[in-house]
Each structure stands twice: as C-alpha cells, then as structure tokens.
C-alpha cells in the first residue's frame, strides 16, 4: 500500500485541478487576447487548441505524475533513473517558482480591489466624476497598484493566506478550499453573466464574441490561441504532474482531462459573455482590454453605471480572488511537493521554505510598479522579466520536454497503462493521443517560442 498522499474524493480532485486551471488566465488574459486577435475567430481556434493539443499534453503530464508518483523532478528520476530527463522537472519547478513570485502580487491586487469595493473606496466620488470615470479609475489604479505600500500589504496578506491553506496539506488544505471555492466561483460568474446579458446593447457584444469572421484567422492568431490554451490549462508548470501524483489509481485520466478542459473553456466563454456585452453597452469597446486595465479600469466603469456598483464590484473581485487563490495554491504546491519528496522535509518546513522567501521576491515584483520601476533587466522591469522569461520560454520548453519524454523515451506503455488504469478500463484514444504527443504538439509548441522572434 503506497503511503503517498491522495485526494480524498473524485469531486475534490476535479475541483482542485479545475481550480488550478481557472485563474487570471481565463478571466483577464482571455478577453484581452480575444479582442486583439479578431473576436469569435480566436475563440474557435482557442477551443480547437484546447481540445486537440491541450488535452493530449495534459494526459502526458497526468501519466507522468500518476505513473511516477512523485514531484516534478522525482517522476523523471523514478521512471528513467540515471538519465538527464529530470532536468525537464527542474525547468518546471523553476517556472513554477518564478510565476508564484509575480502571480502573488497580482493576487494581492485582487484582494486590494475586493477590499476597496466592499469598503466603497473605489467608488468614492463617482457621482461628481461626470464623463471622466475612466480618468477616475485610472488614477485609482495608479494609487492602488503603482505605489509602494498598499499593494505590498495585500501581497503579504495573500502570502499568509496561502501559507495557512498549504499548511493544511493536500486534503485538508487544497482539496477543502477547492470544494468550497469552485462552486462559489461558478455561481458568482453565472450571476454576473445574467446581469451583463440583460444590458441594453448586449446583443452587439455577444455577436462580436460568438460570430466568427474566418478571414481573421492567420498564423499569429493560431500561435496566440495555442499560448493561451497552454497557459490557461496550467501546462508546463509542473502543477498537473504534482496534482496527478495525488490521484488515486482508479481515477480515469481521460475523463478527468476532458472535464477540466471543458470547464476551463466554459469559464473563458462566460467571461467573454460578461466583458463584451458590458463594454459594448457602455461604448467602452474602444479601450484596449489589456489585462490590468480591463479589470481595474474598464469593469469598474461598467459597475459605476449600474445600480448597486459596490455589490457587483465586490462579487466580481471576490470571483477574481477565488480564481487567483486556487491557482497560487496549486503553483506553490509544485515546489512544496519537491521539497517533501526530494529532501524528505516535513510539510510545515517545506511550506515555509517555499513561501517565506516570497516576502522578498514578491516585494521586488510589487515594487516594480513603484520605486523600482526604473530598475530594468534586459529592458524589462523585474515583474515583466519574470513574466516573459517564464511564460514565453520556460513553459513551452518544459511542455516540449514532457511531450518528447512521454512520446519517445518513457518506459514503454507508460501512457497506455495510465490511460487504461493498467488495463482495467478501455481507452480507445491512446493511439491518437500518442500520435499528437509525438509528432504534432512539440512542433506547434516550438512555434509559440519561435514565432514572436520572426
Ligand atoms: N491556468 C492558470 C491561470 O489561468 C495558470 C496558472 C496557474 C497561473 C497557477 C499561475 C498559477 O491563471
């Protein structure tokens, strides 16, 4: 009998995995990418990327995790001892840690905005702002994000919250959190969706989002959709390897990957149905829906023009906080699992070793918007550098490594055994999944890296 920790229930393991997948990637990166890449056509290509490439690569990570039953480095060492493949795991852990450092700051902002929505600070003075709501909220965003102290306080609170949850372990911490938070996320999102769809000019936004203009599809759109699909499924960060090492032996990997991917697509679509009708209705669609501006300026402009702005705003930032929290927990777990498995550290020590240094690293990221904004690494602020280096380089390289390993070099039948639970259930798709992992995914992922350089 293995002593390895496992998720206690099927619902719990799905909630945790979906919780990791659904994050700021779906909520603020997706609408921005959709707007920049031609609306509905992008949505279509993104869905195809998730289904045809994301799911097979997810299955490769699941097979590694459950087959190797260890952390992201340990799985390679267990499955291919003496070979250098564990370096792929090192890449995953490095990516995960760098992402944790800057994502924690963004998670802190969501907490700060939740606080400012509930306390009313964000909406103070909107009645006198007249036509310049945009200016008002842009100034507020500068005050809340680009100063030194307030964002740091909220980042620290997020780190403490993460420590509290992660000290609880896999079942009592991560699984319990996800079981409560994920249903909450869907309920809030559905409520906000109903609100925006009932706005006067909602139809125009819905059409923009759902009626594809195929002439807009080009190589750039495909590469961006692929990047979005991989980021939003949490691929290449060691998260899915780590979580699947906690899956019981009878978990059906195929249906789990399908459920997680469909729910992630569903949230992205619901988010589109929130954003596009809202911005069209209030004539805000000339604004670029770029990440932070979208959620911290454009959406408050929308809420300010609705009855009960504070209520809707609080609900929205609670949604964002839930999405961010279940993601930060999952990505921090990658490094914690590594310390527990590699160095046999106790849970408490491993958690503190991973999270306490963030008080320094995340501070540096947070100050990139304040007094360290002039400090540049290769022309980028610390925050941007970590973001670009990890998401544009490390994640795709790790995913290519995972595909090549599982496709060509892993013990024979690893994928087949894992997808069929060692022959106890039928898996009709193994052949096609293997084909994609071997021949198609590595090439297309390489395109994500190379295309922007051209
Ligand atoms: N899928 C996650 C998201 O959309 C990716 C992620 C997970 C990023 C964990 C950071 C931490 O945000």
XYZ file of C-alpha atoms and ligand atoms in Angstrom:
466
model
C 0.000 0.000 0.000
C 1.516 3.322 -1.042
C 1.844 5.965 1.626
C 1.725 8.773 -0.910
C -0.901 11.407 -0.134
C -4.011 11.215 -2.291
C -7.019 13.407 -2.882
C -9.892 12.097 -0.784
C -12.637 12.227 -3.416
C -13.226 12.372 -7.124
C -15.061 15.683 -6.830
C -12.216 17.055 -4.737
C -9.524 16.140 -7.230
C -11.504 17.641 -10.082
C -12.256 20.788 -8.076
C -8.566 21.198 -7.225
C -7.395 20.637 -10.794
C -10.082 22.902 -12.236
C -9.225 25.435 -9.530
C -5.676 25.490 -10.759
C -6.677 25.739 -14.403
C -9.184 28.517 -13.871
C -7.228 31.582 -12.978
C -6.434 35.030 -14.172
C -5.524 33.405 -17.481
C -9.203 32.722 -18.210
C -10.525 35.819 -16.583
C -8.346 38.642 -17.769
C -5.896 37.239 -20.296
C -8.564 35.542 -22.401
C -10.804 38.570 -23.171
C -7.717 40.650 -23.998
C -6.366 38.013 -26.348
C -9.786 37.623 -27.943
C -10.069 41.324 -28.602
C -6.564 41.573 -30.043
C -6.953 38.512 -32.235
C -10.217 39.157 -34.009
C -13.039 38.131 -31.643
C -15.001 34.951 -32.324
C -12.459 33.506 -34.752
C -9.906 33.477 -31.921
C -12.383 31.753 -29.611
C -12.837 28.996 -32.147
C -9.130 28.411 -32.671
C -8.573 28.514 -28.906
C -11.201 25.827 -28.323
C -9.659 23.658 -31.029
C -6.217 24.119 -29.456
C -7.507 23.075 -26.042
C -9.277 20.009 -27.369
C -6.735 18.791 -29.927
C -3.452 19.722 -28.251
C -4.119 20.804 -24.671
C -5.861 17.584 -23.676
C -3.159 15.243 -25.066
C -0.385 17.240 -23.369
C -2.422 17.280 -20.156
C -2.694 13.492 -20.409
C 1.072 13.275 -20.839
C 1.530 15.255 -17.594
C -1.094 13.146 -15.801
C 0.628 9.924 -16.926
C 3.946 11.187 -15.648
C 2.509 12.266 -12.311
C 0.457 9.207 -11.552
C 2.938 6.807 -13.172
C 5.911 8.255 -11.281
C 4.003 9.128 -8.072
C 6.423 11.853 -7.106
C 7.169 15.535 -7.569
C 8.041 17.078 -10.959
C 11.695 16.091 -10.690
C 11.088 12.791 -8.908
C 8.788 11.389 -11.596
C 11.601 11.510 -14.157
C 14.079 10.005 -11.699
C 11.690 7.196 -10.814
C 10.695 6.401 -14.376
C 14.120 6.824 -16.008
C 16.805 6.599 -13.326
C 20.254 7.753 -14.341
C 19.000 9.713 -17.351
C 19.089 13.519 -17.558
C 15.310 13.875 -18.102
C 14.872 15.150 -14.559
C 16.213 18.440 -15.916
C 12.804 18.937 -17.519
C 11.411 18.761 -13.987
C 13.939 21.340 -12.836
C 12.657 23.641 -15.596
C 9.080 23.078 -14.415
C 9.932 23.878 -10.802
C 11.865 26.978 -11.799
C 8.946 28.164 -13.960
C 6.506 27.443 -11.143
C 8.525 29.368 -8.582
C 9.094 32.406 -10.756
C 5.408 32.506 -11.663
C 4.448 32.173 -7.997
C 6.545 35.260 -7.184
C 4.766 37.623 -9.568
C 1.340 35.964 -9.549
C 1.198 36.512 -5.799
C 1.425 40.254 -6.444
C -1.457 40.144 -8.912
C -3.421 38.027 -6.452
C -2.701 40.746 -3.878
C -4.229 43.353 -6.185
C -7.438 41.325 -6.418
C -7.638 41.293 -2.630
C -6.986 45.036 -2.523
C -9.736 45.694 -5.066
C -12.112 43.450 -3.159
C -11.377 45.444 -0.029
C -11.827 48.759 -1.840
C -15.112 47.562 -3.378
C -16.548 46.366 -0.090
C -15.405 49.466 1.797
C -16.592 51.724 -1.028
C -13.253 53.490 -1.516
C -13.098 52.510 -5.175
C -16.428 54.202 -5.938
C -15.981 57.312 -3.844
C -16.776 60.417 -5.850
C -18.240 58.696 -8.918
C -21.302 60.931 -8.881
C -19.165 64.019 -9.361
C -16.845 62.413 -11.890
C -19.209 63.208 -14.759
C -17.849 61.880 -18.031
C -14.384 61.211 -16.715
C -14.952 57.899 -14.986
C -12.103 56.447 -16.976
C -9.747 59.041 -15.602
C -11.007 58.495 -12.075
C -10.446 54.746 -12.198
C -7.077 55.092 -13.948
C -5.907 57.357 -11.148
C -7.256 54.908 -8.579
C -5.419 52.080 -10.311
C -2.201 54.074 -10.064
C -2.891 54.732 -6.392
C -3.687 51.118 -5.609
C -1.039 49.402 -7.728
C 1.791 51.759 -8.568
C 2.555 52.920 -5.072
C 4.840 51.072 -2.702
C 2.948 50.299 0.462
C -0.732 49.381 -0.083
C -0.137 46.715 -2.754
C 2.645 45.231 -0.636
C 0.358 44.867 2.357
C -2.181 42.967 0.259
C 0.515 40.820 -1.355
C 1.736 39.890 2.122
C -1.814 39.039 3.167
C -2.094 36.750 0.145
C 1.165 35.019 1.039
C -0.092 34.493 4.592
C -3.406 33.145 3.297
C -1.542 30.728 1.045
C 0.641 29.577 3.928
C -2.425 28.954 6.082
C -4.077 26.835 3.385
C -0.970 24.955 2.319
C -0.003 24.072 5.887
C -3.285 22.144 5.961
C -1.878 19.749 3.340
C -3.431 18.249 0.265
C -6.745 17.010 1.655
C -7.463 19.426 4.460
C -5.925 22.444 2.750
C -6.080 22.362 -1.044
C -8.979 19.957 -1.512
C -11.211 21.526 1.099
C -10.541 25.021 -0.246
C -11.331 23.957 -3.810
C -14.515 22.137 -2.827
C -15.900 25.347 -1.381
C -14.400 27.876 -3.768
C -15.087 26.355 -7.159
C -18.897 26.124 -6.831
C -18.806 29.677 -5.450
C -16.845 30.831 -8.490
C -19.405 29.374 -10.888
C -22.356 30.854 -9.007
C -20.849 34.349 -8.966
C -19.814 34.147 -12.598
C -23.294 32.987 -13.633
C -24.886 35.854 -11.701
C -22.649 38.476 -13.305
C -23.223 36.888 -16.715
C -27.014 37.215 -16.292
C -26.525 40.856 -15.379
C -24.371 41.763 -18.395
C -26.525 39.797 -20.828
C -29.543 41.802 -19.720
C -27.879 45.150 -20.510
C -29.489 47.199 -23.329
C -26.929 46.637 -26.069
C -25.756 43.207 -25.001
C -26.590 41.630 -28.383
C -23.838 43.517 -30.212
C -21.232 42.260 -27.765
C -22.495 38.699 -27.979
C -22.320 38.816 -31.779
C -18.776 40.161 -31.720
C -17.767 37.360 -29.377
C -19.645 34.473 -30.988
C -19.961 35.137 -34.749
C -16.635 34.189 -36.284
C -15.118 36.044 -39.194
C -12.846 33.368 -40.621
C -10.820 35.844 -42.635
C -9.304 36.993 -39.339
C -7.520 33.679 -38.763
C -3.795 33.773 -39.552
C -0.614 32.218 -38.193
C -0.317 34.830 -35.437
C -3.854 34.113 -34.222
C -3.128 30.381 -34.082
C 0.117 30.873 -32.157
C -1.585 33.193 -29.656
C -4.513 30.812 -29.226
C -2.124 27.977 -28.576
C -0.205 30.009 -25.997
C -3.480 30.952 -24.309
C -4.654 27.329 -24.298
C -1.461 26.091 -22.660
C -1.306 28.841 -20.054
C -4.942 28.513 -19.134
C -4.724 24.743 -18.718
C -1.712 25.199 -16.379
C 0.519 23.134 -18.670
C 4.308 23.149 -18.419
C 4.404 24.388 -14.827
C 4.636 21.039 -13.053
C 1.201 21.647 -11.494
C -0.577 18.844 -13.285
C 2.305 16.423 -12.695
C 2.196 17.258 -8.986
C -1.603 17.116 -8.623
C -1.927 13.880 -10.617
C 0.632 12.251 -8.331
C -2.144 12.629 -5.710
C -4.760 10.942 -7.940
C -5.879 7.514 -6.756
C -5.114 4.523 -9.006
C -8.714 4.245 -10.203
C -9.074 7.857 -11.390
C -9.939 7.926 -15.086
C -7.387 10.279 -16.551
C -9.179 10.665 -19.895
C -12.476 11.840 -18.483
C -10.714 13.979 -15.857
C -8.757 15.847 -18.533
C -11.927 16.325 -20.584
C -13.877 17.671 -17.596
C -11.101 20.051 -16.568
C -10.635 21.359 -20.118
C -14.352 21.819 -20.790
C -14.840 23.685 -17.524
C -11.887 25.900 -18.310
C -13.358 26.674 -21.754
C -16.749 27.286 -20.135
C -15.308 29.872 -17.755
C -13.478 31.609 -20.608
C -16.725 31.756 -22.613
C -18.726 33.011 -19.636
C -16.085 35.661 -19.083
C -16.429 36.709 -22.727
C -20.174 36.954 -22.194
C -19.538 39.230 -19.241
C -16.959 41.506 -20.841
C -18.095 42.024 -24.434
C -21.770 42.829 -23.802
C -20.735 45.119 -20.944
C -18.175 47.117 -22.904
C -20.415 47.368 -25.991
C -23.381 48.504 -23.933
C -21.461 51.343 -22.373
C -19.492 52.210 -25.500
C -16.203 51.236 -23.899
C -15.078 48.913 -26.666
C -12.586 51.413 -27.997
C -10.452 50.776 -24.911
C -7.872 48.044 -25.195
C -8.999 45.257 -22.882
C -5.423 44.617 -21.770
C -5.165 42.658 -18.532
C -4.960 45.022 -15.626
C -6.742 47.927 -17.325
C -9.628 45.685 -18.269
C -10.389 44.533 -14.754
C -9.228 47.567 -12.812
C -10.479 50.394 -15.046
C -12.964 49.235 -17.685
C -15.015 46.974 -15.443
C -15.277 49.493 -12.583
C -16.506 51.960 -15.250
C -19.217 49.446 -16.101
C -20.105 48.780 -12.467
C -20.226 52.512 -11.714
C -23.032 52.916 -14.247
C -25.145 50.088 -12.821
C -27.432 50.150 -9.839
C -25.525 48.899 -6.760
C -21.983 49.263 -8.112
C -20.361 48.172 -4.872
C -22.292 44.933 -4.750
C -21.400 43.903 -8.307
C -17.859 45.052 -7.917
C -17.431 43.132 -4.665
C -18.837 39.996 -6.262
C -16.557 40.357 -9.261
C -13.381 40.869 -7.230
C -14.362 38.006 -4.962
C -14.584 35.878 -8.098
C -11.154 37.056 -9.158
C -9.738 36.379 -5.716
C -11.128 32.840 -5.676
C -9.687 32.163 -9.128
C -6.310 33.574 -8.120
C -6.182 31.789 -4.778
C -6.864 28.292 -6.110
C -4.161 28.952 -8.712
C -1.489 30.308 -6.348
C -2.050 27.381 -4.024
C -1.581 24.928 -6.883
C 1.566 26.519 -8.184
C 3.172 26.826 -4.751
C 2.384 23.151 -4.172
C 4.769 22.229 -7.023
C 7.778 23.435 -5.052
C 6.446 22.187 -1.706
C 5.971 18.677 -3.117
C 9.503 18.808 -4.483
C 10.988 19.643 -1.080
C 8.907 16.960 0.610
C 9.808 14.264 -1.899
C 13.432 15.196 -2.710
C 14.597 16.307 0.710
C 12.115 14.399 2.867
C 11.099 17.667 4.531
C 8.057 17.757 6.770
C 5.032 19.527 5.297
C 5.348 22.515 7.623
C 9.007 23.129 6.842
C 8.529 22.596 3.140
C 5.632 25.071 3.085
C 7.566 27.712 4.986
C 10.735 27.188 2.936
C 8.780 27.827 -0.240
C 6.568 30.679 0.911
C 8.668 32.743 3.311
C 11.224 33.838 0.657
C 8.276 35.192 -1.311
C 8.094 38.031 1.177
C 11.309 39.182 -0.505
C 10.786 38.074 -4.122
C 7.194 39.236 -4.388
C 8.192 42.522 -2.772
C 10.683 43.066 -5.592
C 7.941 42.283 -8.127
C 5.459 44.577 -6.418
C 7.951 47.446 -6.220
C 8.478 47.130 -9.999
C 5.360 49.271 -10.252
C 6.552 51.702 -7.600
C 10.010 52.819 -6.580
C 11.794 50.063 -8.531
C 10.065 50.922 -11.810
C 13.307 52.330 -13.182
C 15.251 49.134 -12.452
C 15.427 47.084 -15.647
C 16.660 43.594 -16.507
C 17.173 43.225 -20.269
C 14.907 46.222 -20.772
C 12.081 44.886 -18.575
C 11.007 45.613 -15.014
C 11.580 42.719 -12.593
C 7.899 41.795 -12.791
C 7.808 41.791 -16.594
C 11.081 39.971 -16.869
C 9.881 37.105 -14.669
C 6.581 37.001 -16.548
C 8.180 36.973 -20.006
C 11.002 34.599 -19.156
C 8.751 32.027 -17.536
C 5.678 32.175 -19.762
C 7.356 32.728 -23.123
C 10.364 30.483 -22.646
C 10.252 28.080 -19.736
C 6.653 26.897 -20.067
C 6.867 25.960 -23.752
C 10.289 24.342 -23.297
C 9.042 22.238 -20.385
C 5.988 21.189 -22.393
C 8.172 20.160 -25.330
C 10.360 18.164 -22.921
C 7.289 16.443 -21.437
C 5.951 15.529 -24.888
C 9.271 14.197 -26.151
C 9.803 12.210 -22.981
C 6.344 10.658 -22.738
C 6.130 10.189 -26.510
C 9.513 8.623 -27.169
C 11.640 7.927 -24.119
C 9.423 6.996 -21.151
C 9.099 3.328 -20.171
C 7.159 1.534 -22.866
C 3.423 1.627 -22.291
C 3.509 4.381 -19.625
C 0.804 6.309 -21.450
C -1.214 3.205 -22.359
C -1.103 1.846 -18.807
C -2.054 5.163 -17.266
C -4.905 5.875 -19.667
C -6.341 2.384 -19.211
C -5.630 2.206 -15.467
C -3.312 -0.742 -16.152
C -5.742 -2.443 -18.481
C -8.757 -2.311 -16.175
C -10.714 0.151 -18.326
C -10.882 0.650 -22.070
C -9.108 3.583 -23.600
C -9.789 3.943 -27.282
C -7.902 7.180 -27.711
C -4.392 6.179 -26.624
C -3.171 5.828 -30.219
C -4.250 9.287 -31.283
C -3.033 10.888 -28.046
C 0.380 9.280 -28.547
C 0.495 10.452 -32.150
C -0.208 14.042 -31.134
C 2.304 13.993 -28.295
C 4.991 12.521 -30.527
C 4.625 14.388 -33.768
C 2.320 17.382 -33.552
C 2.472 19.016 -30.130
C 6.273 19.505 -29.920
C 6.350 21.230 -33.305
C 3.432 23.504 -32.619
C 4.703 24.403 -29.172
C 8.077 25.226 -30.735
C 6.130 27.610 -32.978
C 4.946 29.502 -29.874
C 8.572 30.135 -28.976
C 9.872 30.906 -32.436
C 7.025 32.922 -33.982
C 7.426 36.061 -31.856
C 11.131 36.132 -32.798
C 10.384 36.348 -36.519
N -4.403 28.336 -15.553
C -3.883 29.286 -14.662
C -4.475 30.638 -14.976
O -5.243 30.706 -15.868
C -2.431 29.277 -14.823
C -1.766 29.492 -13.553
C -1.918 28.593 -12.544
C -1.003 30.578 -13.377
C -1.304 28.811 -11.360
C -0.401 30.820 -12.179
C -0.579 29.946 -11.172
O -4.227 31.632 -14.344
